[in-house]
């Protein structure tokens, strides 16, 4: 399997090289050159398998000959052995047709652990025995940062520089990052919002003088391996609800369009997906794009679901590429226009292609709080604000009555205790593994968010290319 860039100009790479590169050299994002598919029998054959074994079956076609099946199995068993629930990503029934897919039983209590625990092991495997040292530059609105830090703290061959926006992540999220004091972890708080942090990361990759000095890599969902690992739980959930004989809909609280794009990949691989509901908060660029073809970024409004406070959703480029006959030149032009004006219109083909599988919704703060109260009162489930946005959209989606609807529960409620308590009156307790978070020492550096300040800070500390 080879990986091609959405902007068409970078050399195709194998899985190992695409994972280590993160972003393509032409500024695009890697995608497999074709979608591997599973037959109905192969999908039925996933029933009853453990999460780790399901992961092997789904990911094997993507890794090509860069890993043996036995190596992949050992990595999946190690990654998912760190989850606190035997099912890894259990399904919880809320009422006759609504389910939660709990993705927060990993070490940092958010869905990011599902991919990042695996990615940490991949980096280790691919770098073992080489003299390569990766400089990972990442941006987080709260959850990617802690999951990446947990997965990579103390590992040889890797330094992590993680940018988060000052005051725009919850206290628990910040502390999960800044209390990890391993020497290879560097937390940088920037004045600005997540979009600025993400733009700085891309600017560093695209700056030849800077990028040429280090071996840069990515842990954000710009890295294909992140999305590949997230495809697994769509299959895992759907077969439990009757796939391939029965189609299932998913409602996905969305920000950077990574998680829901993994659902799109599952559908391309043959999983019967009735609908993918893209649920946004008031930072609704994706809802406007999917409902009216208007992909234009406004300023980011801080909300009680901070991890979704994103206006430039990097993975949307992958969808546009796949819906636009995989024409890299055309996408490069479309994205260059967006980077200049912060606005673009979807083509008719892109809008029509997206409408076949996606629906979208913008959920206001009052409806989010109402969904938290409903889950508590009707099903005894305390859910976090991000999950509540997905659930609110799921409950009012226009779908046939016999289609089960799975809302992705993307974070543990205790990560956002204040917002949950405001809505429901219930204060969720921090699980034991992070129970002492507020007693730990914090360490981070605050910078002004300019390219010069951030790249200068990293350049002083990163390992130069050998
Ligand atoms: C808790 C939570 N929910 C939802 C999202 C949105 O996911 P994505 O950025 O993959 O669309 C994020 C951030 O990525 C998150 O941390
Ligand atoms: N919501 C994310 C933002 C980064 O998204 P990613 O999936 O591209 O890493 C976060 O919590 O950091």
XYZ file of C-alpha atoms and ligand atoms in Angstrom:
494
model
C 0.000 0.000 0.000
C 1.328 3.439 -0.923
C 0.204 6.837 0.317
C -0.445 9.835 -1.909
C -0.767 13.506 -1.023
C -4.053 15.402 -1.353
C -2.104 18.116 -3.189
C -0.647 15.752 -5.764
C 2.951 16.941 -5.868
C 4.702 14.941 -3.113
C 6.288 11.550 -3.806
C 4.057 8.601 -2.820
C 5.360 6.868 0.313
C 4.901 3.526 2.018
C 3.119 3.298 5.386
C 6.296 3.620 7.456
C 7.501 6.714 5.635
C 4.032 8.334 5.614
C 3.700 7.751 9.379
C 7.096 9.246 10.139
C 6.550 12.201 7.774
C 3.133 13.250 9.155
C 2.449 16.034 6.664
C 3.347 15.678 2.969
C 6.157 17.836 1.602
C 3.707 19.703 -0.714
C 1.621 20.782 2.300
C -1.013 18.107 1.626
C -2.234 15.178 3.704
C -1.535 11.530 2.985
C -4.236 9.064 1.978
C -3.957 5.446 0.823
C -3.887 5.259 -2.975
C -7.024 3.085 -2.884
C -9.553 1.984 -0.259
C -9.143 -1.672 0.708
C -12.559 -3.331 1.103
C -13.951 -6.088 3.304
C -16.504 -8.581 1.985
C -19.797 -9.174 3.833
C -18.332 -12.440 5.144
C -15.217 -10.684 6.405
C -17.350 -8.094 8.202
C -19.542 -10.833 9.728
C -16.332 -12.546 10.784
C -15.522 -9.604 13.076
C -18.403 -10.550 15.403
C -17.183 -11.695 18.782
C -13.563 -10.701 18.177
C -11.674 -8.728 20.811
C -10.987 -5.067 20.112
C -7.295 -5.799 19.487
C -8.085 -8.562 16.996
C -10.636 -6.348 15.214
C -7.906 -3.718 14.958
C -5.553 -6.212 13.307
C -8.163 -7.199 10.694
C -9.014 -3.592 9.834
C -5.502 -2.131 9.822
C -3.569 -4.957 8.153
C -4.356 -3.883 4.552
C -3.113 -0.368 5.302
C 0.304 -1.246 6.685
C 1.432 -3.146 3.586
C 4.727 -4.936 4.129
C 6.036 -2.462 6.710
C 4.813 -4.685 9.582
C 4.103 -8.394 9.773
C 0.691 -9.513 11.002
C 2.337 -10.823 14.182
C 4.042 -7.479 14.813
C 0.780 -5.612 14.254
C -1.065 -7.984 16.627
C 1.556 -7.525 19.356
C 1.255 -3.744 19.052
C -2.557 -3.796 19.163
C -2.535 -6.047 22.215
C -0.056 -3.772 23.991
C -1.875 -0.540 23.050
C -5.379 -1.725 23.974
C -4.159 -3.606 27.051
C -3.754 -0.185 28.685
C -7.494 0.554 28.541
C -9.465 0.236 31.761
C -12.514 -1.467 30.179
C -12.310 -5.055 28.937
C -14.265 -4.117 25.811
C -11.867 -1.158 25.205
C -14.671 0.874 23.529
C -17.937 -0.413 25.057
C -21.395 0.370 23.688
C -23.982 1.649 26.154
C -27.676 1.660 25.275
C -29.572 4.857 26.124
C -33.029 4.036 24.790
C -34.511 1.861 22.095
C -32.435 3.307 19.260
C -29.711 5.487 20.789
C -26.329 4.182 21.910
C -23.116 5.721 23.217
C -19.792 4.351 22.027
C -17.536 5.068 25.007
C -14.131 5.960 23.652
C -12.712 7.367 26.875
C -11.397 4.349 28.774
C -7.763 4.969 27.816
C -5.075 6.535 30.021
C -6.041 10.181 29.355
C -9.821 9.729 29.235
C -10.536 10.801 25.648
C -10.930 9.084 22.276
C -7.464 10.256 21.252
C -5.928 7.442 23.292
C -7.337 4.854 20.886
C -5.045 6.075 18.122
C -2.199 7.608 20.086
C -1.418 4.595 22.276
C -0.963 2.706 19.006
C 0.934 5.515 17.270
C 3.427 5.715 20.156
C 4.274 2.052 19.596
C 4.472 2.547 15.837
C 7.019 5.328 16.215
C 9.069 3.154 18.559
C 8.950 0.217 16.153
C 9.849 2.247 13.076
C 12.707 4.092 14.793
C 14.267 1.135 16.630
C 17.774 0.451 15.413
C 17.980 3.698 13.388
C 19.812 6.879 14.313
C 16.738 8.978 13.492
C 15.390 11.319 16.156
C 11.892 12.745 15.615
C 10.881 16.261 16.551
C 7.138 16.091 16.971
C 5.372 19.399 16.698
C 1.694 19.315 17.619
C -1.274 21.547 18.397
C -4.057 20.725 20.802
C -7.360 22.111 21.921
C -7.005 19.859 24.931
C -7.143 16.130 24.263
C -4.603 15.285 21.553
C -1.900 16.900 23.680
C -2.378 14.776 26.770
C -2.904 11.560 24.782
C 0.272 12.146 22.749
C 2.256 13.059 25.832
C 1.112 9.943 27.665
C 2.012 7.791 24.670
C 5.443 9.320 24.088
C 6.776 10.529 27.461
C 10.196 9.114 28.163
C 10.522 7.351 24.806
C 13.888 7.331 23.071
C 14.192 8.886 19.603
C 11.358 11.400 20.122
C 10.877 14.938 21.456
C 7.353 16.361 21.688
C 6.626 20.084 21.403
C 2.910 20.561 22.113
C 1.161 23.909 21.604
C -2.067 24.700 23.440
C -4.033 27.963 23.539
C -3.756 29.753 26.907
C -6.982 29.605 28.923
C -8.891 27.681 26.263
C -8.520 24.140 27.574
C -10.068 22.844 30.806
C -7.927 22.726 33.975
C -7.940 18.929 33.883
C -6.859 18.905 30.222
C -4.033 21.383 30.864
C -2.774 19.539 33.919
C -2.832 16.200 32.105
C -0.221 17.727 29.785
C 1.767 20.049 31.985
C 2.289 17.711 34.938
C 4.218 15.239 32.787
C 7.788 16.270 33.542
C 9.691 13.841 31.285
C 12.659 15.612 29.637
C 11.409 14.837 26.086
C 8.078 16.641 26.677
C 7.850 20.399 26.033
C 4.500 22.118 26.638
C 4.044 25.523 25.047
C 1.045 27.702 25.888
C 0.396 30.301 23.196
C -1.716 33.419 23.291
C -4.316 32.742 20.595
C -6.746 30.004 19.688
C -6.399 26.417 18.439
C -6.548 27.468 14.780
C -3.500 29.682 15.303
C -1.671 26.829 17.029
C -2.519 24.449 14.172
C -1.471 27.049 11.581
C 1.889 27.463 13.360
C 2.470 23.713 13.225
C 1.764 23.618 9.494
C 3.940 26.706 8.952
C 6.877 24.978 10.629
C 6.469 21.919 8.392
C 6.241 24.142 5.318
C 9.204 26.396 6.204
C 12.102 24.788 4.340
C 14.774 26.476 6.472
C 13.215 25.273 9.733
C 11.994 21.869 8.556
C 15.362 21.128 6.923
C 17.161 21.290 10.272
C 15.062 18.653 12.069
C 13.227 15.407 11.340
C 9.723 16.752 11.935
C 6.742 14.514 12.522
C 3.109 14.870 13.589
C 0.779 13.352 16.144
C -2.242 15.382 15.097
C -4.772 13.791 12.803
C -2.863 15.198 9.858
C -0.920 11.950 10.415
C -2.736 9.195 8.480
C -1.919 6.546 11.118
C -4.115 8.428 13.614
C -7.186 8.079 11.399
C -6.452 4.488 10.433
C -6.577 3.450 14.091
C -9.887 5.293 14.555
C -11.589 3.397 11.685
C -11.522 0.278 13.867
C -14.177 1.346 16.378
C -16.759 2.055 13.690
C -16.539 -1.601 12.626
C -16.357 -2.817 16.229
C -19.571 -0.964 17.157
C -21.501 -1.640 13.956
C -21.051 -5.420 13.979
C -22.375 -5.465 17.537
C -25.529 -3.747 16.296
C -26.156 -6.054 13.349
C -23.790 -5.034 10.533
C -23.313 -6.034 7.802
C -27.003 -7.014 7.601
C -28.122 -3.806 9.320
C -26.867 -0.283 8.581
C -25.933 1.920 11.515
C -25.765 5.726 11.798
C -23.102 7.548 13.792
C -23.252 11.001 15.338
C -19.796 12.471 15.789
C -18.909 15.574 17.813
C -16.618 17.231 15.313
C -13.799 19.778 15.263
C -10.840 18.881 13.076
C -12.924 16.370 11.026
C -10.576 13.503 11.907
C -12.913 11.271 13.863
C -15.786 11.534 11.409
C -13.430 11.087 8.451
C -12.464 7.743 9.999
C -16.184 6.872 9.748
C -16.111 7.849 6.093
C -13.149 5.511 5.578
C -15.072 2.677 7.273
C -17.919 3.256 4.812
C -15.506 3.222 1.835
C -14.181 -0.115 3.150
C -17.659 -1.634 2.932
C -19.224 -1.005 6.341
C -22.948 -0.241 5.867
C -23.165 3.262 7.376
C -26.651 4.792 7.122
C -25.467 8.327 7.917
C -22.569 10.183 9.491
C -23.910 13.127 11.471
C -21.339 15.895 11.812
C -22.273 17.642 15.059
C -20.655 21.019 15.724
C -20.939 23.623 18.446
C -21.268 27.320 17.514
C -17.901 27.050 15.739
C -19.892 25.675 12.851
C -17.733 25.895 9.717
C -18.373 22.221 8.960
C -22.128 22.545 9.369
C -22.132 25.514 6.984
C -19.910 23.651 4.530
C -22.033 20.512 4.493
C -25.436 22.200 4.554
C -24.719 25.182 2.276
C -21.336 24.611 0.578
C -19.856 27.551 2.521
C -16.465 26.663 4.011
C -15.460 30.019 5.478
C -13.700 30.428 8.798
C -14.847 33.037 11.292
C -13.146 33.730 14.583
C -13.172 30.945 17.140
C -15.707 31.364 19.964
C -14.690 29.747 23.274
C -17.341 27.249 24.478
C -17.954 24.621 27.145
C -16.809 22.022 24.597
C -13.330 23.518 24.063
C -11.848 20.635 22.104
C -14.301 21.432 19.302
C -13.489 25.159 19.238
C -11.990 24.913 15.772
C -12.800 26.830 12.597
C -10.243 25.382 10.200
C -10.813 21.627 10.123
C -7.678 20.169 8.642
C -9.052 16.765 7.597
C -11.826 18.275 5.498
C -9.179 18.517 2.781
C -9.047 14.719 2.706
C -12.780 14.505 2.047
C -12.687 17.179 -0.649
C -9.871 15.301 -2.372
C -11.672 11.975 -2.262
C -14.956 13.487 -3.458
C -13.247 15.467 -6.211
C -11.916 12.532 -8.251
C -8.665 12.682 -6.277
C -7.419 15.585 -8.366
C -4.413 16.837 -6.367
C -3.820 19.872 -8.574
C -7.392 21.088 -8.138
C -7.279 20.569 -4.351
C -3.947 22.392 -4.108
C -5.546 25.367 -5.865
C -8.717 25.201 -3.741
C -6.681 25.038 -0.509
C -4.305 27.820 -1.583
C -7.350 30.015 -2.161
C -8.698 29.120 1.291
C -5.348 29.798 2.960
C -5.347 33.294 1.417
C -8.981 34.322 1.924
C -10.122 31.955 4.726
C -13.165 31.173 2.575
C -14.090 28.761 -0.173
C -17.149 27.252 -1.844
C -17.506 23.536 -2.314
C -17.980 22.458 -5.919
C -21.343 20.892 -6.811
C -19.688 17.485 -7.092
C -18.184 17.858 -3.608
C -21.490 18.999 -2.070
C -23.508 16.251 -3.730
C -20.926 13.587 -2.908
C -20.861 14.645 0.747
C -24.668 14.732 1.021
C -24.870 11.033 0.133
C -23.294 10.051 3.444
C -23.092 13.095 5.717
C -25.691 15.132 7.570
C -24.732 18.019 9.822
C -26.090 20.007 12.721
C -25.063 22.973 14.863
C -25.909 22.542 18.526
C -26.456 25.618 20.715
C -25.250 25.668 24.347
C -28.800 25.254 25.728
C -29.415 22.141 23.630
C -26.060 20.728 24.697
C -26.977 21.179 28.380
C -30.404 19.662 27.735
C -28.786 16.568 26.178
C -26.606 16.172 29.299
C -29.704 16.351 31.493
C -31.619 13.896 29.272
C -28.813 11.313 29.371
C -28.642 11.663 33.147
C -32.375 11.477 33.792
C -33.377 8.892 31.179
C -30.369 6.584 31.136
C -28.336 7.403 34.262
C -25.368 8.439 32.096
C -23.239 11.460 32.978
C -21.814 12.656 29.671
C -19.314 15.344 28.769
C -20.169 18.490 26.733
C -18.637 17.145 23.484
C -20.594 13.912 23.694
C -23.706 15.942 24.527
C -23.346 17.865 21.274
C -23.229 14.571 19.386
C -26.202 13.231 21.288
C -28.320 16.356 20.773
C -27.711 16.100 17.019
C -28.410 12.345 17.040
C -31.748 12.732 18.807
C -33.119 15.225 16.295
C -31.603 13.716 13.136
C -33.987 12.783 10.358
C -33.362 9.040 10.008
C -35.530 5.958 9.424
C -36.890 4.675 12.746
C -35.240 1.254 12.434
C -31.682 2.611 12.127
C -29.675 2.430 15.359
C -27.827 5.667 16.070
C -24.476 5.556 17.829
C -23.129 8.759 19.366
C -19.381 8.769 19.830
C -18.678 9.546 23.502
C -15.370 11.253 22.945
C -14.319 12.265 26.462
C -14.909 11.350 30.086
C -17.234 13.793 31.848
C -14.680 14.465 34.597
C -12.432 16.288 32.113
C -15.091 19.013 32.009
C -16.432 18.813 35.564
C -17.533 22.464 35.831
C -19.651 22.385 32.662
C -21.203 19.044 33.578
C -22.048 20.232 37.073
C -23.581 23.447 35.716
C -25.877 21.481 33.405
C -26.789 18.513 35.580
C -25.937 19.341 39.175
C -23.692 16.244 39.200
C -19.924 16.659 39.728
C -18.216 13.704 38.004
C -15.243 12.348 39.970
C -11.836 12.007 38.339
C -11.072 8.290 37.831
C -8.373 6.828 40.061
C -5.628 6.882 37.414
C -5.660 10.710 37.406
C -7.133 11.262 40.872
C -4.072 13.204 42.137
C -3.859 15.512 39.106
C -4.363 18.686 41.134
C -1.525 17.811 43.516
C 1.100 17.452 40.790
C 3.684 20.064 39.768
C 3.045 21.802 36.415
C 5.678 22.862 33.865
C 5.097 24.829 30.645
C 6.333 27.873 28.781
C 4.046 30.662 27.610
C 4.894 32.311 24.272
C 3.229 35.036 22.236
C 2.197 32.708 19.397
C 4.328 34.272 16.661
C 6.201 31.993 14.254
C 9.509 33.496 15.373
C 8.872 32.910 19.084
C 7.620 29.340 18.726
C 10.046 28.116 16.074
C 12.919 29.804 17.945
C 11.961 28.046 21.187
C 11.799 24.687 19.446
C 15.008 25.208 17.473
C 16.950 25.815 20.700
C 15.803 22.501 22.181
C 15.213 20.069 19.303
C 17.758 17.516 18.131
C 19.252 18.633 14.776
C 19.043 16.172 11.883
C 22.141 13.908 11.899
C -13.527 15.391 23.332
C -13.454 15.691 21.887
N -14.563 15.552 21.139
C -14.553 15.827 19.822
C -13.419 16.293 19.191
C -13.464 16.558 17.714
O -12.834 15.522 17.014
P -12.184 15.791 15.581
O -11.198 16.887 15.794
O -11.542 14.519 15.206
O -13.289 16.205 14.700
C -12.243 16.469 19.934
C -10.977 16.962 19.334
O -10.466 16.493 18.413
C -12.254 16.129 21.296
O -11.138 16.213 22.017
N -9.651 18.530 19.472
C -8.282 18.263 19.265
C -7.663 19.178 18.266
C -6.570 18.504 17.519
O -7.161 17.527 16.737
P -6.394 16.351 16.036
O -7.371 15.233 16.075
O -6.065 16.824 14.683
O -5.151 16.008 16.801
C -7.562 18.252 20.601
O -8.208 17.913 21.566
O -6.409 18.556 20.703
